[in-house]
Amino acid sequence: MQINTKEEDVPVLHEWSVDPTEAIELQKQLAPRVERENRLGEVRHIAGVDIGFEDEGNTTRAVIVVMTYPELEIVDQALHRAPTQMPYIPGLLSFRELPAALEAYAQLTVQPDLIMVDGMGIAHPRRLGIAAHLGLWLDMPTIGVGKSRLCGRYDDVPEEKGGWVPLVDRKETIGAVLRTREKIKPLFISTGHRIDLDTSVDWVMHCLTRYKLPEPTRQADRIASRRTVALRQS
């Protein structure tokens, strides 16, 4: 499957038509290339990415919403539907979901400085969740904002808003378990690419309003879940 991108210089990391064994090997090869330190410049626009499914999973529905910062006002959004390329396999969701997300990204007219993805960054058994994979593909700072744990262990999370504890797997800190609303189930925040963990947590907190999810992924989730309509579709 050929992916159109906004920038012609974005390198193609690999083909998407791979079997599970090949996908796992690609994850192992790509994971060391993820940058876990900040290369984040001035942030004026933040994107949220969310992927849903239609037709009993046969159609992938990818949404990207771009918001201004600090106003958190939507200035661009795009939706792309595509035939689902891979069945649901835990740990390989980026191969199932990213092709459609990249097509949605190609529609944007306002380019983000930072991308938040509904899913994992390095908080993944092979340290290459969907946020890290997308960040590598676009060579952009990305943050994984997961609703549930994929791997790792953690201690009790403080009840107050902003409290967090490390998510640890095989003695390595791979993320933060962050309380974004008092006494509400926490989110799982992890480095995607070109950003560190503390900065990732800070940006999630900066983008909170009165909801559990940061606004970029919350707005993308509303569209991907078919609770509202995107401006442009393809």
mmCIF file of C-alpha atoms in Angstrom:
data_model
loop_
_atom_site.group_PDB
_atom_site.id
_atom_site.type_symbol
_atom_site.label_atom_id
_atom_site.label_comp_id
_atom_site.label_asym_id
_atom_site.label_seq_id
_atom_site.Cartn_x
_atom_site.Cartn_y
_atom_site.Cartn_z
ATOM 1 C CA MET A 1 0.000 0.000 0.000
ATOM 2 C CA GLN A 2 1.466 3.364 -1.003
ATOM 3 C CA ILE A 3 1.237 6.136 1.572
ATOM 4 C CA ASN A 4 0.916 9.751 0.491
ATOM 5 C CA THR A 5 2.626 12.198 2.836
ATOM 6 C CA LYS A 6 2.513 15.955 3.046
ATOM 7 C CA GLU A 7 6.296 16.244 2.846
ATOM 8 C CA GLU A 8 7.994 14.519 -0.064
ATOM 9 C CA ASP A 9 11.190 14.145 1.957
ATOM 10 C CA VAL A 10 9.589 11.913 4.609
ATOM 11 C CA PRO A 11 11.432 8.593 4.234
ATOM 12 C CA VAL A 12 9.567 5.348 3.765
ATOM 13 C CA LEU A 13 10.658 3.105 6.630
ATOM 14 C CA HIS A 14 9.158 -0.127 5.314
ATOM 15 C CA GLU A 15 6.261 -1.696 3.450
ATOM 16 C CA TRP A 16 2.974 -2.141 5.285
ATOM 17 C CA SER A 17 1.989 -5.418 3.627
ATOM 18 C CA VAL A 18 3.854 -7.718 6.015
ATOM 19 C CA ASP A 19 2.912 -10.811 7.983
ATOM 20 C CA PRO A 20 3.043 -10.845 11.816
ATOM 21 C CA THR A 21 6.515 -12.374 11.959
ATOM 22 C CA GLU A 22 7.897 -9.701 9.645
ATOM 23 C CA ALA A 23 6.099 -6.992 11.620
ATOM 24 C CA ILE A 24 7.711 -8.126 14.870
ATOM 25 C CA GLU A 25 11.160 -8.111 13.264
ATOM 26 C CA LEU A 26 10.530 -4.595 11.950
ATOM 27 C CA GLN A 27 9.583 -3.433 15.432
ATOM 28 C CA LYS A 28 12.832 -4.839 16.831
ATOM 29 C CA GLN A 29 14.828 -3.075 14.118
ATOM 30 C CA LEU A 30 13.049 0.271 14.461
ATOM 31 C CA ALA A 31 12.796 0.539 18.253
ATOM 32 C CA PRO A 32 16.469 1.540 18.790
ATOM 33 C CA ARG A 33 15.911 4.495 16.445
ATOM 34 C CA VAL A 34 13.310 6.083 18.738
ATOM 35 C CA GLU A 35 14.706 9.243 20.336
ATOM 36 C CA ARG A 36 13.776 9.553 24.008
ATOM 37 C CA GLU A 37 15.273 12.998 24.534
ATOM 38 C CA ASN A 38 13.726 16.337 23.649
ATOM 39 C CA ARG A 39 13.991 17.724 20.158
ATOM 40 C CA LEU A 40 10.886 19.768 20.723
ATOM 41 C CA GLY A 41 10.886 23.370 19.555
ATOM 42 C CA GLU A 42 8.189 25.995 19.970
ATOM 43 C CA VAL A 43 4.740 24.430 20.048
ATOM 44 C CA ARG A 44 1.994 26.433 18.386
ATOM 45 C CA HIS A 45 -0.093 23.561 17.060
ATOM 46 C CA ILE A 46 -0.763 20.168 18.623
ATOM 47 C CA ALA A 47 -2.416 17.274 16.799
ATOM 48 C CA GLY A 48 -4.463 14.457 18.248
ATOM 49 C CA VAL A 49 -4.703 11.094 16.478
ATOM 50 C CA ASP A 50 -7.337 8.428 17.047
ATOM 51 C CA ILE A 51 -8.309 5.377 15.021
ATOM 52 C CA GLY A 52 -11.644 3.587 15.021
ATOM 53 C CA PHE A 53 -13.210 0.844 12.919
ATOM 54 C CA GLU A 54 -16.365 0.304 10.909
ATOM 55 C CA ASP A 55 -17.968 -2.651 9.097
ATOM 56 C CA GLU A 56 -17.109 -5.096 11.878
ATOM 57 C CA GLY A 57 -13.462 -4.090 11.672
ATOM 58 C CA ASN A 58 -13.109 -4.284 7.916
ATOM 59 C CA THR A 59 -12.760 -0.506 7.501
ATOM 60 C CA THR A 60 -10.239 1.592 9.400
ATOM 61 C CA ARG A 61 -11.351 5.125 10.300
ATOM 62 C CA ALA A 62 -8.409 7.420 11.141
ATOM 63 C CA VAL A 63 -8.825 10.961 12.426
ATOM 64 C CA ILE A 64 -6.345 13.766 13.050
ATOM 65 C CA VAL A 65 -7.339 17.013 14.743
ATOM 66 C CA VAL A 66 -4.980 20.019 14.914
ATOM 67 C CA MET A 67 -5.434 22.558 17.711
ATOM 68 C CA THR A 68 -3.764 25.839 18.555
ATOM 69 C CA TYR A 69 -1.754 26.092 21.745
ATOM 70 C CA PRO A 70 -2.439 27.433 24.319
ATOM 71 C CA GLU A 71 -5.995 28.253 23.151
ATOM 72 C CA LEU A 72 -6.792 24.615 22.283
ATOM 73 C CA GLU A 73 -9.007 25.659 19.402
ATOM 74 C CA ILE A 74 -9.455 23.350 16.401
ATOM 75 C CA VAL A 75 -7.917 24.813 13.239
ATOM 76 C CA ASP A 76 -7.704 21.722 11.045
ATOM 77 C CA GLN A 77 -8.949 18.143 10.976
ATOM 78 C CA ALA A 78 -9.059 15.242 8.571
ATOM 79 C CA LEU A 79 -10.591 11.796 8.362
ATOM 80 C CA HIS A 80 -9.561 8.890 6.161
ATOM 81 C CA ARG A 81 -11.251 5.528 5.691
ATOM 82 C CA ALA A 82 -9.329 2.566 4.287
ATOM 83 C CA PRO A 83 -9.697 -1.214 4.105
ATOM 84 C CA THR A 84 -8.177 -2.744 7.228
ATOM 85 C CA GLN A 85 -4.857 -4.332 6.251
ATOM 86 C CA MET A 86 -4.161 -6.608 9.229
ATOM 87 C CA PRO A 87 -6.337 -8.464 11.751
ATOM 88 C CA TYR A 88 -6.258 -7.482 15.410
ATOM 89 C CA ILE A 89 -3.029 -8.816 16.923
ATOM 90 C CA PRO A 90 -1.941 -7.474 20.332
ATOM 91 C CA GLY A 91 1.352 -5.621 20.036
ATOM 92 C CA LEU A 92 1.000 -5.038 16.280
ATOM 93 C CA LEU A 93 -1.714 -2.400 16.223
ATOM 94 C CA SER A 94 0.438 0.168 14.436
ATOM 95 C CA PHE A 95 0.575 -2.081 11.369
ATOM 96 C CA ARG A 96 -3.218 -2.309 11.460
ATOM 97 C CA GLU A 97 -3.901 1.381 12.104
ATOM 98 C CA LEU A 98 -1.079 3.614 10.860
ATOM 99 C CA PRO A 99 -1.608 3.326 7.080
ATOM 100 C CA ALA A 100 -4.972 5.109 7.400
ATOM 101 C CA ALA A 101 -3.568 7.600 9.914
ATOM 102 C CA LEU A 102 -0.787 8.586 7.513
ATOM 103 C CA GLU A 103 -3.324 9.175 4.759
ATOM 104 C CA ALA A 104 -5.301 11.429 7.107
ATOM 105 C CA TYR A 105 -2.112 13.288 8.015
ATOM 106 C CA ALA A 106 -1.445 13.932 4.327
ATOM 107 C CA GLN A 107 -4.711 15.900 4.111
ATOM 108 C CA LEU A 108 -3.754 18.469 6.744
ATOM 109 C CA THR A 109 -3.223 22.064 5.740
ATOM 110 C CA VAL A 110 -1.911 23.096 9.175
ATOM 111 C CA GLN A 111 1.155 21.158 10.268
ATOM 112 C CA PRO A 112 1.464 20.335 13.981
ATOM 113 C CA ASP A 113 4.583 20.781 16.091
ATOM 114 C CA LEU A 114 3.640 17.942 18.444
ATOM 115 C CA ILE A 115 1.374 14.914 17.999
ATOM 116 C CA MET A 116 -0.531 13.057 20.715
ATOM 117 C CA VAL A 117 -1.690 9.580 19.764
ATOM 118 C CA ASP A 118 -4.400 7.459 21.365
ATOM 119 C CA GLY A 119 -2.144 4.496 22.108
ATOM 120 C CA MET A 120 1.309 3.628 23.316
ATOM 121 C CA GLY A 121 4.729 5.067 22.595
ATOM 122 C CA ILE A 122 7.593 3.022 24.036
ATOM 123 C CA ALA A 123 5.265 1.483 26.657
ATOM 124 C CA HIS A 124 5.162 -1.597 24.470
ATOM 125 C CA PRO A 125 6.759 -5.057 24.785
ATOM 126 C CA ARG A 126 9.162 -4.252 21.934
ATOM 127 C CA ARG A 127 9.240 -0.491 22.692
ATOM 128 C CA LEU A 128 7.509 0.461 19.453
ATOM 129 C CA GLY A 129 3.872 1.284 20.006
ATOM 130 C CA ILE A 130 1.798 3.287 17.551
ATOM 131 C CA ALA A 131 2.940 6.723 18.810
ATOM 132 C CA ALA A 132 6.620 5.785 18.533
ATOM 133 C CA HIS A 133 6.066 4.207 15.111
ATOM 134 C CA LEU A 134 4.268 7.309 13.832
ATOM 135 C CA GLY A 135 6.938 9.582 15.250
ATOM 136 C CA LEU A 136 9.666 7.655 13.462
ATOM 137 C CA TRP A 137 7.746 7.679 10.194
ATOM 138 C CA LEU A 138 7.134 11.439 10.290
ATOM 139 C CA ASP A 139 10.332 12.288 12.224
ATOM 140 C CA MET A 140 8.217 14.387 14.581
ATOM 141 C CA PRO A 141 7.753 14.638 18.359
ATOM 142 C CA THR A 142 4.975 12.309 19.458
ATOM 143 C CA ILE A 143 3.415 11.242 22.755
ATOM 144 C CA GLY A 144 1.501 8.057 23.496
ATOM 145 C CA VAL A 145 -1.701 8.609 25.491
ATOM 146 C CA GLY A 146 -3.100 5.183 26.354
ATOM 147 C CA LYS A 147 -6.308 4.392 28.183
ATOM 148 C CA SER A 148 -5.159 0.941 29.299
ATOM 149 C CA ARG A 149 -1.872 -0.788 30.103
ATOM 150 C CA LEU A 150 -0.188 -2.903 27.449
ATOM 151 C CA CYS A 151 2.791 -4.005 29.557
ATOM 152 C CA GLY A 152 4.666 -3.041 32.707
ATOM 153 C CA ARG A 153 3.871 -2.678 36.389
ATOM 154 C CA TYR A 154 3.226 0.315 38.603
ATOM 155 C CA ASP A 155 2.492 1.296 42.191
ATOM 156 C CA ASP A 156 -0.631 3.011 43.464
ATOM 157 C CA VAL A 157 -1.233 6.320 41.711
ATOM 158 C CA PRO A 158 -1.881 9.398 43.895
ATOM 159 C CA GLU A 159 -5.552 10.363 43.844
ATOM 160 C CA GLU A 160 -5.012 14.041 43.099
ATOM 161 C CA LYS A 161 -4.950 15.482 39.579
ATOM 162 C CA GLY A 162 -1.419 15.490 38.198
ATOM 163 C CA GLY A 163 -0.177 12.684 40.416
ATOM 164 C CA TRP A 164 1.763 9.973 38.640
ATOM 165 C CA VAL A 165 4.016 6.981 39.155
ATOM 166 C CA PRO A 166 6.489 5.294 36.790
ATOM 167 C CA LEU A 167 5.384 2.426 34.563
ATOM 168 C CA VAL A 168 8.212 -0.113 34.706
ATOM 169 C CA ASP A 169 8.907 -3.170 32.553
ATOM 170 C CA ARG A 170 11.989 -5.369 32.990
ATOM 171 C CA LYS A 171 13.540 -2.761 35.293
ATOM 172 C CA GLU A 172 13.134 -0.033 32.657
ATOM 173 C CA THR A 173 10.860 2.985 33.068
ATOM 174 C CA ILE A 174 8.726 2.990 29.935
ATOM 175 C CA GLY A 175 6.012 5.464 30.852
ATOM 176 C CA ALA A 176 3.992 7.293 33.477
ATOM 177 C CA VAL A 177 0.657 6.320 34.978
ATOM 178 C CA LEU A 178 -0.958 9.751 35.276
ATOM 179 C CA ARG A 179 -4.076 10.856 37.132
ATOM 180 C CA THR A 180 -5.640 13.525 34.937
ATOM 181 C CA ARG A 181 -8.765 13.927 37.054
ATOM 182 C CA GLU A 182 -9.130 13.390 40.762
ATOM 183 C CA LYS A 183 -10.244 9.855 41.648
ATOM 184 C CA ILE A 184 -10.688 8.926 37.969
ATOM 185 C CA LYS A 185 -8.820 6.013 36.373
ATOM 186 C CA PRO A 186 -5.363 7.151 35.211
ATOM 187 C CA LEU A 187 -3.915 7.351 31.706
ATOM 188 C CA PHE A 188 -0.739 5.662 30.484
ATOM 189 C CA ILE A 189 1.626 8.259 29.066
ATOM 190 C CA SER A 190 4.798 7.326 27.195
ATOM 191 C CA THR A 191 7.464 8.812 25.001
ATOM 192 C CA GLY A 192 6.663 8.467 21.329
ATOM 193 C CA HIS A 193 9.640 10.076 19.581
ATOM 194 C CA ARG A 194 11.902 13.131 20.062
ATOM 195 C CA ILE A 195 10.565 13.886 23.566
ATOM 196 C CA ASP A 196 11.302 12.694 27.099
ATOM 197 C CA LEU A 197 8.876 11.306 29.653
ATOM 198 C CA ASP A 198 8.700 14.293 32.011
ATOM 199 C CA THR A 199 8.020 16.623 29.086
ATOM 200 C CA SER A 200 5.383 14.230 27.752
ATOM 201 C CA VAL A 201 3.560 14.313 31.082
ATOM 202 C CA ASP A 202 3.818 18.112 31.204
ATOM 203 C CA TRP A 203 2.268 18.492 27.741
ATOM 204 C CA VAL A 204 -0.589 16.156 28.551
ATOM 205 C CA MET A 205 -1.305 18.243 31.649
ATOM 206 C CA HIS A 206 -1.094 21.471 29.611
ATOM 207 C CA CYS A 207 -3.799 20.143 27.279
ATOM 208 C CA LEU A 208 -6.318 19.091 29.915
ATOM 209 C CA THR A 209 -9.629 20.845 30.359
ATOM 210 C CA ARG A 210 -12.409 19.370 32.480
ATOM 211 C CA TYR A 211 -12.155 15.949 30.883
ATOM 212 C CA LYS A 212 -9.961 12.930 31.523
ATOM 213 C CA LEU A 213 -8.324 12.980 28.086
ATOM 214 C CA PRO A 214 -6.146 15.809 26.790
ATOM 215 C CA GLU A 215 -8.100 17.874 24.282
ATOM 216 C CA PRO A 216 -6.217 16.817 21.101
ATOM 217 C CA THR A 217 -6.916 13.107 21.561
ATOM 218 C CA ARG A 218 -10.339 13.731 23.087
ATOM 219 C CA GLN A 219 -11.476 15.651 20.026
ATOM 220 C CA ALA A 220 -9.989 13.049 17.671
ATOM 221 C CA ASP A 221 -11.709 10.302 19.658
ATOM 222 C CA ARG A 222 -15.089 12.042 19.258
ATOM 223 C CA ILE A 223 -14.734 11.962 15.479
ATOM 224 C CA ALA A 224 -13.166 8.497 15.230
ATOM 225 C CA SER A 225 -15.996 7.138 17.384
ATOM 226 C CA ARG A 226 -18.524 8.719 14.988
ATOM 227 C CA ARG A 227 -19.901 11.147 17.565
ATOM 228 C CA THR A 228 -19.215 14.088 15.264
ATOM 229 C CA VAL A 229 -18.193 14.754 11.650
ATOM 230 C CA ALA A 230 -14.790 15.761 10.288
ATOM 231 C CA LEU A 231 -14.345 18.740 7.986
ATOM 232 C CA ARG A 232 -12.642 16.744 5.237
ATOM 233 C CA GLN A 233 -12.923 13.083 4.392
ATOM 234 C CA SER A 234 -11.253 10.835 1.851
#
